[in-house]
């Protein structure tokens, strides 16, 4: 048994013991004989579904004494139905270590602007933890808040000489658009920016390259979920490596739920080996993934994970070919001209690509070319329609710079103000 296998078995035994604390897993494993169960037996244990977690009471998921809890987080995703997760201090440190395996190599020379929301979701806090552990500085810009509109974020990046941006790919795209509307070139206006770290959305090779071409700096992805914390981080060669010492990653056949062969596409099931706050056993997060063996030049021994998107968001074309979210993203981001924002709408015979190019106008020939490209890439007829104003995004958001201020409780008279100033 290798050293890694030994550590994984020890952590797995601890995970099974956590059912003594977690009512959720005590109930789930009630009928299972766990004597002498090892990782080899994992496929015989029950799966944990999103629905299970949504129905669970938050405290039923806690795997340690409640006094050890440091953070509570919730995921809402795109459905608005939340599920809970808990972190101990050690869990946060583990996540910080994982993120610091990213090729970005944060150091005390860096100032990282975090544009993930600092509200309920865990990603911003995990990135903050990575910064602290790497002695990097951090600017908590957050997102979806009236305190930091896009113009304000660009101002912060410029005046503070921010060296690393961390957030959703979409947020970065919106910042690039805002900069363009302000007459700024990302490459010239932010000479200190050296990298972007993105998570929370699909990041295929073409989207990565597209963003890198806009920024002139490398883009790194990391992958995880609120329920599991970070699972994999991208190295300098663009490979998303799994943190094997912290997770057991299974790829399951979608119908049989039995393990797929290595390299085959299937449903991801994650078993957390290190996470103690709310440990997960065979958690099916509904993502479709491929896991591959890799001998990467970076020296990371973790296998590569490729995330294809949500099982619920795929489209089957007329020939029965499955189009994953990633296929659609890649088709869009390899267009000669990439839209600022887009949406694909499925109909019986064809797809409609609703696209918004901001202030850029598009000729009929360009639209026809785009239809031809997308039809070819997706192997399904695609009709391109320019979005109506405000249909996909309210572009006023990009130029608004009204910052939410604290209330004023005491307003001095004008003359008093003058007296005060002259003192
Ligand atoms: Zn690598």
Short mmCIF file of C-alpha atoms and ligand atoms in Angstrom, two decimals:
data_model
loop_
_atom_site.label_atom_id
_atom_site.label_comp_id
_atom_site.label_asym_id
_atom_site.label_seq_id
_atom_site.Cartn_x
_atom_site.Cartn_y
_atom_site.Cartn_z
CA UNK A 1 0.00 0.00 0.00
CA UNK A 2 1.43 3.40 -0.96
CA UNK A 3 1.73 6.20 1.57
CA UNK A 4 -1.14 8.03 -0.18
CA UNK A 5 -3.38 4.93 -0.06
CA UNK A 6 -2.65 4.54 3.65
CA UNK A 7 -3.56 8.16 4.37
CA UNK A 8 -6.72 7.84 2.29
CA UNK A 9 -7.82 4.70 4.18
CA UNK A 10 -7.22 6.41 7.52
CA UNK A 11 -9.22 9.44 6.45
CA UNK A 12 -11.99 7.22 5.08
CA UNK A 13 -12.25 5.41 8.43
CA UNK A 14 -12.58 8.81 10.13
CA UNK A 15 -15.28 9.81 7.64
CA UNK A 16 -17.33 6.72 8.51
CA UNK A 17 -16.91 7.48 12.22
CA UNK A 18 -18.36 10.94 11.67
CA UNK A 19 -21.77 9.31 11.36
CA UNK A 20 -21.72 9.23 15.15
CA UNK A 21 -22.12 13.02 14.97
CA UNK A 22 -24.06 13.39 11.73
CA UNK A 23 -27.71 12.41 12.06
CA UNK A 24 -27.98 12.56 8.27
CA UNK A 25 -25.36 9.82 7.75
CA UNK A 26 -26.43 7.87 10.81
CA UNK A 27 -29.83 7.47 9.13
CA UNK A 28 -28.37 6.84 5.68
CA UNK A 29 -25.97 4.14 6.87
CA UNK A 30 -28.30 2.60 9.44
CA UNK A 31 -28.75 -0.67 7.56
CA UNK A 32 -25.12 -1.02 6.42
CA UNK A 33 -22.55 -3.14 8.18
CA UNK A 34 -19.49 -0.90 8.33
CA UNK A 35 -17.18 -3.36 10.07
CA UNK A 36 -13.92 -3.69 8.13
CA UNK A 37 -15.24 -1.49 5.32
CA UNK A 38 -12.40 0.00 3.26
CA UNK A 39 -12.25 2.28 0.24
CA UNK A 40 -12.46 -0.84 -1.91
CA UNK A 41 -16.04 -1.25 -0.65
CA UNK A 42 -17.03 2.34 -1.42
CA UNK A 43 -19.22 1.45 -4.45
CA UNK A 44 -21.41 -0.68 -2.17
CA UNK A 45 -22.26 2.29 0.06
CA UNK A 46 -25.23 4.57 -0.66
CA UNK A 47 -25.05 7.69 -2.80
CA UNK A 48 -25.87 11.13 -1.43
CA UNK A 49 -28.03 13.18 -3.79
CA UNK A 50 -28.68 16.90 -4.04
CA UNK A 51 -32.27 16.19 -3.10
CA UNK A 52 -31.10 14.40 0.08
CA UNK A 53 -29.14 17.50 1.06
CA UNK A 54 -31.96 19.90 0.27
CA UNK A 55 -34.30 17.92 2.49
CA UNK A 56 -31.78 17.66 5.33
CA UNK A 57 -31.84 20.02 8.29
CA UNK A 58 -28.56 21.99 8.37
CA UNK A 59 -27.44 20.66 11.76
CA UNK A 60 -28.09 17.04 10.72
CA UNK A 61 -25.11 17.32 8.35
CA UNK A 62 -22.57 18.42 10.97
CA UNK A 63 -19.87 15.76 11.31
CA UNK A 64 -18.04 17.18 14.35
CA UNK A 65 -18.93 18.66 17.72
CA UNK A 66 -20.77 21.92 16.94
CA UNK A 67 -18.18 23.81 19.03
CA UNK A 68 -15.60 23.05 16.31
CA UNK A 69 -17.58 24.79 13.57
CA UNK A 70 -15.98 27.91 12.11
CA UNK A 71 -18.16 28.68 9.06
CA UNK A 72 -21.64 27.92 7.73
CA UNK A 73 -22.24 28.16 3.96
CA UNK A 74 -25.12 27.61 1.57
CA UNK A 75 -25.28 26.96 -2.11
CA UNK A 76 -28.20 28.17 -4.14
CA UNK A 77 -26.93 27.49 -7.65
CA UNK A 78 -29.34 28.41 -10.42
CA UNK A 79 -32.41 26.83 -8.84
CA UNK A 80 -32.63 28.92 -5.68
CA UNK A 81 -33.04 25.81 -3.51
CA UNK A 82 -30.22 25.81 -1.01
CA UNK A 83 -28.17 23.10 0.63
CA UNK A 84 -25.95 23.57 3.66
CA UNK A 85 -22.32 22.98 4.44
CA UNK A 86 -20.13 23.49 7.49
CA UNK A 87 -16.40 24.13 7.84
CA UNK A 88 -14.03 23.72 10.76
CA UNK A 89 -10.87 25.85 10.90
CA UNK A 90 -8.94 22.81 9.69
CA UNK A 91 -11.33 22.46 6.72
CA UNK A 92 -10.62 26.06 5.74
CA UNK A 93 -6.89 25.43 5.97
CA UNK A 94 -7.21 22.30 3.82
CA UNK A 95 -9.08 24.30 1.20
CA UNK A 96 -6.42 27.02 1.35
CA UNK A 97 -3.72 24.38 0.74
CA UNK A 98 -5.64 23.01 -2.25
CA UNK A 99 -6.07 26.41 -3.86
CA UNK A 100 -2.40 27.10 -3.35
CA UNK A 101 -1.67 24.12 -5.59
CA UNK A 102 -2.95 26.26 -8.47
CA UNK A 103 -0.36 27.28 -11.03
CA UNK A 104 -0.85 30.93 -10.06
CA UNK A 105 1.57 30.43 -7.11
CA UNK A 106 0.34 33.24 -4.87
CA UNK A 107 3.04 34.95 -2.83
CA UNK A 108 3.56 37.88 -0.47
CA UNK A 109 4.16 40.01 -3.58
CA UNK A 110 0.50 39.59 -4.62
CA UNK A 111 -2.60 41.65 -3.99
CA UNK A 112 -5.63 39.53 -4.90
CA UNK A 113 -9.00 41.14 -5.63
CA UNK A 114 -11.73 38.67 -4.71
CA UNK A 115 -14.89 39.21 -6.75
CA UNK A 116 -16.68 36.08 -5.49
CA UNK A 117 -19.63 37.00 -3.22
CA UNK A 118 -18.77 37.24 0.46
CA UNK A 119 -22.25 36.08 1.39
CA UNK A 120 -23.23 32.49 2.18
CA UNK A 121 -21.27 30.93 -0.70
CA UNK A 122 -17.87 29.57 0.37
CA UNK A 123 -15.62 30.34 -2.60
CA UNK A 124 -14.64 33.88 -1.56
CA UNK A 125 -13.65 32.64 1.89
CA UNK A 126 -11.61 29.74 0.50
CA UNK A 127 -9.75 32.14 -1.78
CA UNK A 128 -9.22 34.46 1.19
CA UNK A 129 -7.80 31.51 3.11
CA UNK A 130 -5.43 30.69 0.24
CA UNK A 131 -4.25 34.32 0.26
CA UNK A 132 -3.61 34.27 4.01
CA UNK A 133 -1.66 31.01 3.79
CA UNK A 134 0.44 32.34 0.92
CA UNK A 135 0.95 35.68 2.76
CA UNK A 136 -0.70 37.45 -0.18
CA UNK A 137 -2.72 40.62 0.33
CA UNK A 138 -6.46 40.53 -0.38
CA UNK A 139 -9.10 43.05 -1.49
CA UNK A 140 -12.60 41.78 -0.58
CA UNK A 141 -14.49 43.36 -3.49
CA UNK A 142 -17.27 40.74 -3.35
CA UNK A 143 -19.98 40.69 -6.04
CA UNK A 144 -23.74 41.11 -6.44
CA UNK A 145 -23.52 44.00 -4.01
CA UNK A 146 -24.28 47.71 -4.35
CA UNK A 147 -21.03 48.55 -2.54
CA UNK A 148 -18.77 47.57 -5.43
CA UNK A 149 -20.25 48.26 -8.89
CA UNK A 150 -18.07 47.37 -11.89
CA UNK A 151 -16.58 50.86 -12.22
CA UNK A 152 -15.58 50.78 -8.54
CA UNK A 153 -13.88 47.39 -8.99
CA UNK A 154 -11.85 48.70 -11.92
CA UNK A 155 -10.88 51.77 -9.87
CA UNK A 156 -9.72 49.50 -7.05
CA UNK A 157 -7.75 47.29 -9.41
CA UNK A 158 -6.05 50.30 -10.91
CA UNK A 159 -5.22 52.37 -7.83
CA UNK A 160 -4.18 49.39 -5.71
CA UNK A 161 -2.09 47.72 -8.43
CA UNK A 162 -4.02 44.47 -8.01
CA UNK A 163 -1.95 41.56 -9.30
CA UNK A 164 -4.53 38.74 -9.32
CA UNK A 165 -8.27 38.78 -10.04
CA UNK A 166 -10.41 36.00 -8.55
CA UNK A 167 -14.07 35.54 -9.47
CA UNK A 168 -16.57 34.07 -11.92
CA UNK A 169 -15.51 34.10 -15.58
CA UNK A 170 -18.68 36.08 -16.29
CA UNK A 171 -17.66 38.78 -13.80
CA UNK A 172 -14.32 39.09 -15.53
CA UNK A 173 -16.06 39.38 -18.91
CA UNK A 174 -18.28 42.15 -17.53
CA UNK A 175 -15.25 43.99 -16.14
CA UNK A 176 -13.54 43.76 -19.53
CA UNK A 177 -16.69 45.24 -21.12
CA UNK A 178 -16.86 48.01 -18.50
CA UNK A 179 -13.21 48.87 -19.13
CA UNK A 180 -13.93 49.01 -22.85
CA UNK A 181 -16.88 51.36 -22.27
CA UNK A 182 -14.59 53.57 -20.15
CA UNK A 183 -12.04 53.64 -22.97
CA UNK A 184 -9.53 51.53 -21.01
CA UNK A 185 -7.46 48.71 -22.42
CA UNK A 186 -7.17 45.89 -19.89
CA UNK A 187 -3.59 45.22 -20.91
CA UNK A 188 -2.47 48.85 -20.64
CA UNK A 189 -4.61 50.08 -17.74
CA UNK A 190 -3.67 47.23 -15.39
CA UNK A 191 0.05 46.61 -15.90
CA UNK A 192 0.38 44.89 -12.52
CA UNK A 193 -2.30 42.30 -13.22
CA UNK A 194 -0.48 38.99 -13.71
CA UNK A 195 -3.23 36.33 -13.51
CA UNK A 196 -6.92 35.55 -13.05
CA UNK A 197 -8.28 32.67 -10.94
CA UNK A 198 -11.77 31.60 -11.97
CA UNK A 199 -14.34 29.16 -10.60
CA UNK A 200 -18.07 28.58 -10.46
CA UNK A 201 -18.68 28.37 -14.22
CA UNK A 202 -17.51 26.18 -17.07
CA UNK A 203 -14.04 27.11 -18.25
CA UNK A 204 -13.18 25.24 -21.43
CA UNK A 205 -9.94 25.73 -23.34
CA UNK A 206 -11.51 28.24 -25.72
CA UNK A 207 -13.04 30.41 -23.00
CA UNK A 208 -9.72 30.31 -21.15
CA UNK A 209 -7.82 31.35 -24.29
CA UNK A 210 -10.39 34.04 -25.09
CA UNK A 211 -10.01 35.60 -21.63
CA UNK A 212 -6.23 35.29 -21.74
CA UNK A 213 -6.19 37.13 -25.07
CA UNK A 214 -8.29 39.94 -23.58
CA UNK A 215 -6.18 40.25 -20.42
CA UNK A 216 -2.75 39.36 -21.74
CA UNK A 217 -2.14 37.21 -18.63
CA UNK A 218 -2.72 33.53 -17.76
CA UNK A 219 -6.08 32.30 -16.45
CA UNK A 220 -6.34 29.46 -13.91
CA UNK A 221 -9.46 27.55 -12.98
CA UNK A 222 -10.41 25.70 -9.85
CA UNK A 223 -13.34 23.39 -9.31
CA UNK A 224 -15.46 22.45 -6.34
CA UNK A 225 -18.81 23.06 -4.72
CA UNK A 226 -20.15 24.52 -1.51
CA UNK A 227 -20.90 21.01 -0.26
CA UNK A 228 -17.41 19.62 -0.90
CA UNK A 229 -15.13 22.70 -0.92
CA UNK A 230 -12.42 22.77 -3.57
CA UNK A 231 -11.81 19.48 -5.39
CA UNK A 232 -9.32 20.34 -8.14
CA UNK A 233 -7.00 23.17 -9.17
CA UNK A 234 -5.45 24.07 -12.51
CA UNK A 235 -1.69 23.99 -12.89
CA UNK A 236 0.44 26.20 -15.12
CA UNK A 237 -0.09 23.74 -18.00
CA UNK A 238 -3.87 24.13 -17.91
CA UNK A 239 -4.53 20.71 -16.33
CA UNK A 240 -7.17 20.61 -13.57
CA UNK A 241 -5.59 18.26 -11.00
CA UNK A 242 -7.70 16.46 -8.39
CA UNK A 243 -6.57 16.76 -4.74
CA UNK A 244 -6.37 12.98 -4.35
CA UNK A 245 -5.39 13.10 -0.67
CA UNK A 246 -8.61 14.95 0.15
CA UNK A 247 -11.18 13.27 -2.13
CA UNK A 248 -12.27 9.99 -3.63
CA UNK A 249 -13.59 10.82 -7.07
CA UNK A 250 -15.87 8.29 -8.74
CA UNK A 251 -17.28 8.59 -12.25
CA UNK A 252 -20.57 6.71 -12.47
CA UNK A 253 -22.59 5.41 -15.37
CA UNK A 254 -25.65 7.64 -15.60
CA UNK A 255 -28.12 4.77 -15.87
CA UNK A 256 -26.64 2.02 -13.71
CA UNK A 257 -24.79 4.30 -11.24
CA UNK A 258 -21.94 1.77 -11.42
CA UNK A 259 -18.33 3.00 -11.80
CA UNK A 260 -17.29 3.89 -15.35
CA UNK A 261 -13.91 2.96 -16.78
CA UNK A 262 -11.17 5.55 -16.40
CA UNK A 263 -11.42 8.13 -19.17
CA UNK A 264 -15.18 7.59 -19.71
CA UNK A 265 -17.67 10.39 -19.21
CA UNK A 266 -20.17 10.02 -16.36
CA UNK A 267 -21.76 11.41 -13.22
CA UNK A 268 -19.37 12.68 -10.59
CA UNK A 269 -19.64 11.21 -7.08
CA UNK A 270 -17.42 12.87 -4.48
CA UNK A 271 -16.38 11.41 -1.16
CA UNK A 272 -14.64 13.95 1.05
CA UNK A 273 -11.69 12.47 2.94
CA UNK A 274 -10.53 15.59 4.77
CA UNK A 275 -13.62 17.75 5.19
CA UNK A 276 -14.92 17.30 8.72
CA UNK A 277 -17.50 20.06 9.20
CA UNK A 278 -20.06 18.36 6.94
CA UNK A 279 -18.42 15.30 5.36
CA UNK A 280 -19.91 13.89 2.16
CA UNK A 281 -20.15 10.24 1.19
CA UNK A 282 -20.51 9.57 -2.56
CA UNK A 283 -22.14 12.94 -3.16
CA UNK A 284 -23.57 13.16 -6.69
CA UNK A 285 -23.48 16.87 -7.53
CA UNK A 286 -25.07 16.21 -10.96
CA UNK A 287 -21.99 17.33 -12.88
CA UNK A 288 -20.85 15.26 -15.84
CA UNK A 289 -17.09 14.74 -15.79
CA UNK A 290 -14.21 12.75 -17.24
CA UNK A 291 -11.22 11.74 -15.12
CA UNK A 292 -7.94 10.92 -16.84
CA UNK A 293 -4.57 9.65 -15.71
CA UNK A 294 -1.94 12.27 -16.41
CA UNK A 295 1.79 12.63 -16.18
CA UNK A 296 1.90 16.39 -16.06
CA UNK A 297 5.10 18.39 -16.42
CA UNK A 298 4.10 20.39 -13.33
CA UNK A 299 4.83 17.35 -11.14
CA UNK A 300 1.35 17.18 -9.54
CA UNK A 301 0.38 13.53 -9.15
CA UNK A 302 -3.39 14.19 -9.07
CA UNK A 303 -5.42 12.92 -12.03
CA UNK A 304 -7.04 15.36 -14.43
CA UNK A 305 -10.74 16.16 -14.17
CA UNK A 306 -12.66 17.66 -17.09
CA UNK A 307 -16.02 19.14 -16.17
CA UNK A 308 -18.57 18.93 -18.99
CA UNK A 309 -21.46 20.69 -17.24
CA UNK A 310 -24.70 19.80 -15.51
CA UNK A 311 -26.55 16.63 -16.48
CA UNK A 312 -29.75 18.71 -16.54
CA UNK A 313 -28.38 21.31 -18.95
CA UNK A 314 -27.42 19.13 -21.88
CA UNK A 315 -29.05 19.09 -25.30
CA UNK A 316 -29.44 16.00 -27.49
CA UNK A 317 -29.16 16.78 -31.19
CA UNK A 318 -31.15 15.21 -34.03
CA UNK A 319 -28.57 12.44 -34.48
CA UNK A 320 -28.81 11.51 -30.82
CA UNK A 321 -25.47 13.14 -30.02
CA UNK A 322 -25.31 14.64 -26.56
CA UNK A 323 -24.22 18.27 -26.42
CA UNK A 324 -22.84 19.01 -22.99
CA UNK A 325 -22.73 22.51 -21.56
CA UNK A 326 -18.99 22.50 -22.27
CA UNK A 327 -19.55 21.70 -25.98
CA UNK A 328 -21.86 24.70 -26.27
CA UNK A 329 -19.48 26.98 -24.36
CA UNK A 330 -16.57 25.88 -26.54
CA UNK A 331 -18.58 26.49 -29.73
CA UNK A 332 -19.36 30.04 -28.60
CA UNK A 333 -15.83 30.90 -27.41
CA UNK A 334 -14.20 29.73 -30.62
CA UNK A 335 -16.32 32.07 -32.76
CA UNK A 336 -14.29 34.69 -34.66
CA UNK A 337 -16.23 37.31 -32.69
CA UNK A 338 -17.32 36.26 -29.19
CA UNK A 339 -20.53 37.82 -27.79
CA UNK A 340 -20.39 39.60 -24.44
CA UNK A 341 -23.31 37.55 -23.21
CA UNK A 342 -25.31 34.77 -24.80
CA UNK A 343 -28.05 32.26 -24.23
CA UNK A 344 -28.88 29.09 -26.15
CA UNK A 345 -32.58 28.23 -26.38
CA UNK A 346 -33.59 24.72 -27.43
CA UNK A 347 -36.50 24.03 -29.81
CA UNK A 348 -37.57 20.79 -31.51
CA UNK A 349 -35.59 21.20 -34.73
CA UNK A 350 -32.96 23.84 -34.01
CA UNK A 351 -31.24 26.00 -31.42
CA UNK A 352 -31.54 29.75 -31.13
CA UNK A 353 -28.42 31.59 -30.03
CA UNK A 354 -29.44 34.92 -28.51
CA UNK A 355 -26.32 37.07 -28.49
CA UNK A 356 -25.45 40.51 -27.15
CA UNK A 357 -22.37 42.24 -28.56
CA UNK A 358 -22.77 45.43 -26.58
CA UNK A 359 -22.13 48.52 -28.66
CA UNK A 360 -20.51 46.56 -31.47
CA UNK A 361 -22.67 46.30 -34.53
CA UNK A 362 -22.81 43.11 -36.54
CA UNK A 363 -23.25 42.82 -40.31
CA UNK A 364 -25.66 40.34 -41.85
CA UNK A 365 -22.65 38.44 -43.22
CA UNK A 366 -21.16 38.16 -39.73
CA UNK A 367 -24.44 36.82 -38.36
CA UNK A 368 -24.68 34.29 -41.18
CA UNK A 369 -21.07 33.24 -40.57
CA UNK A 370 -21.82 32.80 -36.90
CA UNK A 371 -24.83 30.61 -37.71
CA UNK A 372 -22.66 28.52 -40.01
CA UNK A 373 -19.89 28.13 -37.40
CA UNK A 374 -22.27 27.17 -34.59
CA UNK A 375 -24.24 24.77 -36.80
CA UNK A 376 -20.98 23.09 -37.77
CA UNK A 377 -19.56 22.91 -34.23
CA UNK A 378 -22.78 21.68 -32.65
CA UNK A 379 -23.99 19.48 -35.51
CA UNK A 380 -27.46 20.98 -35.14
CA UNK A 381 -29.10 23.92 -36.98
CA UNK A 382 -28.51 27.17 -35.10
CA UNK A 383 -30.30 30.46 -35.69
CA UNK A 384 -28.54 33.55 -34.35
CA UNK A 385 -30.66 36.39 -33.02
CA UNK A 386 -29.32 39.66 -31.67
CA UNK A 387 -30.64 40.26 -28.16
CA UNK A 388 -33.06 43.11 -27.63
CA UNK A 389 -31.81 45.92 -25.43
CA UNK A 390 -31.82 44.72 -21.83
CA UNK A 391 -32.95 41.19 -22.76
CA UNK A 392 -29.85 39.42 -21.45
CA UNK A 393 -28.13 42.14 -19.45
CA UNK A 394 -28.85 45.67 -18.33
CA UNK A 395 -25.74 47.41 -19.64
CA UNK A 396 -26.33 50.37 -17.33
CA UNK A 397 -24.88 48.11 -14.64
CA UNK A 398 -21.48 48.55 -16.24
CA UNK A 399 -21.36 52.32 -16.00
CA UNK A 400 -23.27 52.84 -12.75
CA UNK A 401 -21.03 54.10 -10.01
CA UNK A 402 -23.52 54.97 -7.31
CA UNK A 403 -22.08 53.38 -4.24
CA UNK A 404 -24.33 52.37 -1.39
CA UNK A 405 -23.42 54.58 1.60
CA UNK A 406 -24.07 54.23 5.31
CA UNK A 407 -27.00 56.27 6.70
CA UNK A 408 -26.23 59.69 8.23
CA UNK A 409 -27.74 60.01 11.72
CA UNK A 410 -26.46 63.47 12.70
CA UNK A 411 -26.24 66.35 10.25
CA UNK A 412 -24.46 69.45 11.51
CA UNK A 413 -25.60 72.96 10.62
CA UNK A 414 -23.57 74.65 7.94
CA UNK A 415 -22.12 77.27 10.36
CA UNK A 416 -21.20 74.59 12.91
CA UNK A 417 -19.36 72.75 10.18
CA UNK A 418 -17.38 75.90 9.45
CA UNK A 419 -16.53 76.39 13.12
CA UNK A 420 -15.40 72.83 13.33
CA UNK A 421 -13.23 73.21 10.26
CA UNK A 422 -11.57 76.40 11.54
CA UNK A 423 -10.53 74.84 14.83
ZN1 LIG B 1 -0.07 19.84 -14.09
#
